[in-house]
PDB file of C-alpha atoms in Angstrom:
ATOM      1  CA  MET D  14      84.457   9.030 -48.859  1.00  0.00           C
ATOM      2  CA  LYS D  15      82.932  11.406 -51.343  1.00  0.00           C
ATOM      3  CA  ARG D  16      79.150  11.425 -51.732  1.00  0.00           C
ATOM      4  CA  TRP D  17      77.225  12.859 -54.604  1.00  0.00           C
ATOM      5  CA  ILE D  18      73.955  14.554 -53.886  1.00  0.00           C
ATOM      6  CA  LEU D  19      71.658  15.228 -56.800  1.00  0.00           C
ATOM      7  CA  LEU D  20      68.429  17.144 -56.543  1.00  0.00           C
ATOM      8  CA  ALA D  21      65.913  16.578 -59.310  1.00  0.00           C
ATOM      9  CA  LEU D  22      63.594  19.558 -59.146  1.00  0.00           C
ATOM     10  CA  ALA D  23      59.956  19.253 -60.108  1.00  0.00           C
ATOM     11  CA  ALA D  24      60.457  22.045 -62.640  1.00  0.00           C
ATOM     12  CA  SER D  25      62.573  19.730 -64.794  1.00  0.00           C
ATOM     13  CA  LEU D  26      59.567  17.411 -65.065  1.00  0.00           C
ATOM     14  CA  ALA D  27      57.026  20.136 -65.944  1.00  0.00           C
ATOM     15  CA  PRO D  28      56.414  19.026 -69.591  1.00  0.00           C
ATOM     16  CA  ALA D  29      55.407  15.588 -68.340  1.00  0.00           C
ATOM     17  CA  ALA D  30      53.010  16.870 -65.699  1.00  0.00           C
ATOM     18  CA  ALA D  31      49.900  16.020 -67.696  1.00  0.00           C
ATOM     19  CA  LEU D  32      50.755  12.311 -67.962  1.00  0.00           C
ATOM     20  CA  ALA D  33      51.626  11.253 -64.417  1.00  0.00           C
ATOM     21  CA  GLU D  34      50.210  11.605 -60.938  1.00  0.00           C
ATOM     22  CA  PRO D  35      50.852  15.196 -59.756  1.00  0.00           C
ATOM     23  CA  ALA D  36      51.931  14.010 -56.286  1.00  0.00           C
ATOM     24  CA  VAL D  37      54.820  12.055 -57.803  1.00  0.00           C
ATOM     25  CA  LEU D  38      56.005  14.918 -60.013  1.00  0.00           C
ATOM     26  CA  ALA D  39      55.758  17.569 -57.304  1.00  0.00           C
ATOM     27  CA  GLU D  40      58.322  15.906 -55.083  1.00  0.00           C
ATOM     28  CA  ASN D  41      62.084  16.261 -55.083  1.00  0.00           C
ATOM     29  CA  ALA D  42      64.292  13.226 -55.456  1.00  0.00           C
ATOM     30  CA  VAL D  43      67.442  13.027 -53.341  1.00  0.00           C
ATOM     31  CA  MET D  44      70.126  10.586 -54.454  1.00  0.00           C
ATOM     32  CA  HIS D  45      73.288   9.613 -52.595  1.00  0.00           C
ATOM     33  CA  SER D  46      76.180   7.486 -53.856  1.00  0.00           C
ATOM     34  CA  GLN D  47      79.941   7.179 -53.666  1.00  0.00           C
ATOM     35  CA  HIS D  48      80.412   7.714 -57.402  1.00  0.00           C
ATOM     36  CA  ALA D  49      78.305   9.102 -60.247  1.00  0.00           C
ATOM     37  CA  VAL D  50      78.729   9.197 -64.023  1.00  0.00           C
ATOM     38  CA  MET D  51      76.327  11.337 -66.042  1.00  0.00           C
ATOM     39  CA  ASP D  52      75.830  11.329 -69.809  1.00  0.00           C
ATOM     40  CA  PRO D  53      73.560  14.246 -70.785  1.00  0.00           C
ATOM     41  CA  ALA D  54      73.685  13.330 -74.491  1.00  0.00           C
ATOM     42  CA  ARG D  55      72.115   9.925 -73.748  1.00  0.00           C
ATOM     43  CA  ARG D  56      69.952  11.281 -70.889  1.00  0.00           C
ATOM     44  CA  SER D  57      71.381   8.684 -68.518  1.00  0.00           C
ATOM     45  CA  SER D  58      73.275   8.484 -65.241  1.00  0.00           C
ATOM     46  CA  THR D  59      74.888   5.660 -63.302  1.00  0.00           C
ATOM     47  CA  LEU D  60      75.429   5.874 -59.553  1.00  0.00           C
ATOM     48  CA  THR D  61      77.528   3.282 -57.713  1.00  0.00           C
ATOM     49  CA  GLY D  62      78.441   2.497 -54.115  1.00  0.00           C
ATOM     50  CA  ASN D  63      75.865   2.670 -51.302  1.00  0.00           C
ATOM     51  CA  VAL D  64      73.200   4.140 -53.566  1.00  0.00           C
ATOM     52  CA  ARG D  65      70.098   5.695 -52.007  1.00  0.00           C
ATOM     53  CA  LEU D  66      67.168   7.249 -53.828  1.00  0.00           C
ATOM     54  CA  ASP D  67      64.549   8.956 -51.672  1.00  0.00           C
ATOM     55  CA  THR D  68      61.294  10.671 -52.603  1.00  0.00           C
ATOM     56  CA  GLU D  69      58.027  10.977 -50.697  1.00  0.00           C
ATOM     57  CA  THR D  70      56.598   7.883 -52.394  1.00  0.00           C
ATOM     58  CA  LEU D  71      59.672   5.835 -53.360  1.00  0.00           C
ATOM     59  CA  HIS D  72      62.771   4.703 -51.444  1.00  0.00           C
ATOM     60  CA  MET D  73      65.461   2.542 -53.099  1.00  0.00           C
ATOM     61  CA  ARG D  74      68.745   1.197 -51.691  1.00  0.00           C
ATOM     62  CA  GLY D  75      71.389  -0.850 -53.483  1.00  0.00           C
ATOM     63  CA  ASP D  76      74.840  -0.917 -55.025  1.00  0.00           C
ATOM     64  CA  THR D  77      74.265   0.409 -58.568  1.00  0.00           C
ATOM     65  CA  LEU D  78      71.498   2.640 -59.908  1.00  0.00           C
ATOM     66  CA  HIS D  79      71.152   3.319 -63.625  1.00  0.00           C
ATOM     67  CA  MET D  80      68.719   6.074 -64.600  1.00  0.00           C
ATOM     68  CA  HIS D  81      67.516   6.850 -68.100  1.00  0.00           C
ATOM     69  CA  SER D  82      65.146   9.660 -69.133  1.00  0.00           C
ATOM     70  CA  ASP D  83      62.868   9.343 -72.154  1.00  0.00           C
ATOM     71  CA  ALA D  84      62.086  12.225 -74.536  1.00  0.00           C
ATOM     72  CA  ASP D  85      59.229  13.399 -72.279  1.00  0.00           C
ATOM     73  CA  GLY D  86      61.491  13.540 -69.189  1.00  0.00           C
ATOM     74  CA  PHE D  87      60.153  10.410 -67.459  1.00  0.00           C
ATOM     75  CA  LYS D  88      62.832   8.258 -65.834  1.00  0.00           C
ATOM     76  CA  THR D  89      63.389   4.527 -65.595  1.00  0.00           C
ATOM     77  CA  TYR D  90      65.436   3.446 -62.566  1.00  0.00           C
ATOM     78  CA  THR D  91      67.274   0.106 -62.580  1.00  0.00           C
ATOM     79  CA  LEU D  92      68.741  -0.785 -59.189  1.00  0.00           C
ATOM     80  CA  THR D  93      71.027  -3.783 -58.676  1.00  0.00           C
ATOM     81  CA  ALA D  94      72.724  -5.306 -55.658  1.00  0.00           C
ATOM     82  CA  ALA D  95      76.346  -6.309 -55.238  1.00  0.00           C
ATOM     83  CA  ALA D  96      77.178 -10.023 -55.122  1.00  0.00           C
ATOM     84  CA  GLY D  97      75.836 -11.571 -51.919  1.00  0.00           C
ATOM     85  CA  LYS D  98      73.700  -8.533 -51.059  1.00  0.00           C
ATOM     86  CA  THR D  99      70.143  -7.419 -51.798  1.00  0.00           C
ATOM     87  CA  ALA D 100      68.673  -4.217 -53.154  1.00  0.00           C
ATOM     88  CA  THR D 101      65.594  -2.863 -51.380  1.00  0.00           C
ATOM     89  CA  VAL D 102      62.603  -0.782 -52.394  1.00  0.00           C
ATOM     90  CA  ARG D 103      59.676   0.797 -50.574  1.00  0.00           C
ATOM     91  CA  LYS D 104      56.907   2.185 -52.820  1.00  0.00           C
ATOM     92  CA  LYS D 105      53.752   3.924 -51.656  1.00  0.00           C
ATOM     93  CA  LEU D 106      50.581   2.584 -53.246  1.00  0.00           C
ATOM     94  CA  PRO D 107      48.275   5.140 -54.871  1.00  0.00           C
ATOM     95  CA  GLY D 108      45.279   6.245 -52.834  1.00  0.00           C
ATOM     96  CA  GLN D 109      44.997   7.613 -49.329  1.00  0.00           C
ATOM     97  CA  GLY D 110      45.801   5.016 -46.676  1.00  0.00           C
ATOM     98  CA  ALA D 111      46.614   2.314 -49.273  1.00  0.00           C
ATOM     99  CA  GLY D 112      49.945   1.405 -47.650  1.00  0.00           C
ATOM    100  CA  TRP D 113      53.375   0.542 -48.979  1.00  0.00           C
ATOM    101  CA  ILE D 114      54.980  -2.255 -51.013  1.00  0.00           C
ATOM    102  CA  ASP D 115      58.307  -3.443 -49.565  1.00  0.00           C
ATOM    103  CA  GLY D 116      60.625  -5.461 -51.769  1.00  0.00           C
ATOM    104  CA  GLU D 117      64.136  -6.859 -51.858  1.00  0.00           C
ATOM    105  CA  GLY D 118      66.119  -8.773 -54.409  1.00  0.00           C
ATOM    106  CA  GLY D 119      68.980  -8.741 -56.866  1.00  0.00           C
ATOM    107  CA  LYS D 120      67.336  -6.324 -59.318  1.00  0.00           C
ATOM    108  CA  ILE D 121      64.585  -3.702 -59.025  1.00  0.00           C
ATOM    109  CA  ILE D 122      63.167  -1.603 -61.862  1.00  0.00           C
ATOM    110  CA  TYR D 123      60.820   1.372 -61.498  1.00  0.00           C
ATOM    111  CA  GLU D 124      59.255   3.025 -64.553  1.00  0.00           C
ATOM    112  CA  GLU D 125      58.163   6.529 -63.630  1.00  0.00           C
ATOM    113  CA  LYS D 126      55.839   7.112 -66.615  1.00  0.00           C
ATOM    114  CA  LEU D 127      53.586   4.119 -65.902  1.00  0.00           C
ATOM    115  CA  GLN D 128      54.424   4.018 -62.176  1.00  0.00           C
ATOM    116  CA  ARG D 129      55.349   0.369 -62.688  1.00  0.00           C
ATOM    117  CA  LEU D 130      57.538  -1.530 -60.230  1.00  0.00           C
ATOM    118  CA  PHE D 131      59.368  -4.796 -61.001  1.00  0.00           C
ATOM    119  CA  VAL D 132      61.101  -6.712 -58.208  1.00  0.00           C
ATOM    120  CA  ASP D 133      63.242  -9.788 -58.812  1.00  0.00           C
ATOM    121  CA  GLY D 134      63.000 -11.258 -55.326  1.00  0.00           C
ATOM    122  CA  LYS D 135      60.774 -11.085 -52.244  1.00  0.00           C
ATOM    123  CA  VAL D 136      57.886  -8.645 -51.878  1.00  0.00           C
ATOM    124  CA  ARG D 137      55.633  -7.748 -48.941  1.00  0.00           C
ATOM    125  CA  LEU D 138      52.277  -6.163 -49.765  1.00  0.00           C
ATOM    126  CA  PRO D 139      49.934  -4.370 -47.358  1.00  0.00           C
ATOM    127  CA  ALA D 140      47.705  -6.944 -45.646  1.00  0.00           C
ATOM    128  CA  ALA D 141      44.511  -5.207 -46.776  1.00  0.00           C
ATOM    129  CA  SER D 142      45.494  -5.169 -50.460  1.00  0.00           C
ATOM    130  CA  GLN D 143      45.980  -8.898 -51.063  1.00  0.00           C
ATOM    131  CA  PRO D 144      44.708 -12.161 -49.560  1.00  0.00           C
ATOM    132  CA  GLN D 145      48.348 -13.220 -49.246  1.00  0.00           C
ATOM    133  CA  PRO D 146      50.423 -10.273 -47.942  1.00  0.00           C
ATOM    134  CA  GLU D 147      53.817 -11.809 -48.776  1.00  0.00           C
ATOM    135  CA  ALA D 148      55.070 -13.034 -52.135  1.00  0.00           C
ATOM    136  CA  ASP D 149      58.348 -14.755 -52.890  1.00  0.00           C
ATOM    137  CA  GLY D 150      58.911 -15.050 -56.579  1.00  0.00           C
ATOM    138  CA  ARG D 151      60.947 -14.194 -59.596  1.00  0.00           C
ATOM    139  CA  LEU D 152      59.068 -11.064 -60.610  1.00  0.00           C
ATOM    140  CA  LEU D 153      56.294  -8.872 -59.319  1.00  0.00           C
ATOM    141  CA  ALA D 154      54.792  -6.032 -61.331  1.00  0.00           C
ATOM    142  CA  GLN D 155      52.650  -3.342 -59.752  1.00  0.00           C
ATOM    143  CA  HIS D 156      51.367  -0.269 -61.489  1.00  0.00           C
ATOM    144  CA  ALA D 157      48.859   2.470 -60.847  1.00  0.00           C
ATOM    145  CA  VAL D 158      45.560   2.258 -62.663  1.00  0.00           C
ATOM    146  CA  PRO D 159      44.489   5.677 -63.998  1.00  0.00           C
TER     147      PRO D 159
END
């Protein structure tokens, strides 16, 4: 079983450093999958088979991950699950001691530029952040407020 390991260095995101939280840009992303197809002309990649994306503030697991970079170098990640399975995400909330959002569902989207997370499924929020720490719904959006 062949695994692809991709390291996205913070230096590749340097032009975008003024627009996003420095802690997010300073970290390295490590991605694992069984197969990867990259299209540099379209600034996109598709990873399939036991996909894992790990950074200090974001962890995603699923079957297929499609990544697209905009002109400024910010990425949008779309993670989907295989039939009968769920994709999972764990995203650190901004602020010291704010906690983590845990989510699972058929489709998860993370927009790096706005730090926006969409989960089509079940989400668990830190108890201190919401009166109701669990949500089960079609879509949840969370983004950092500058």
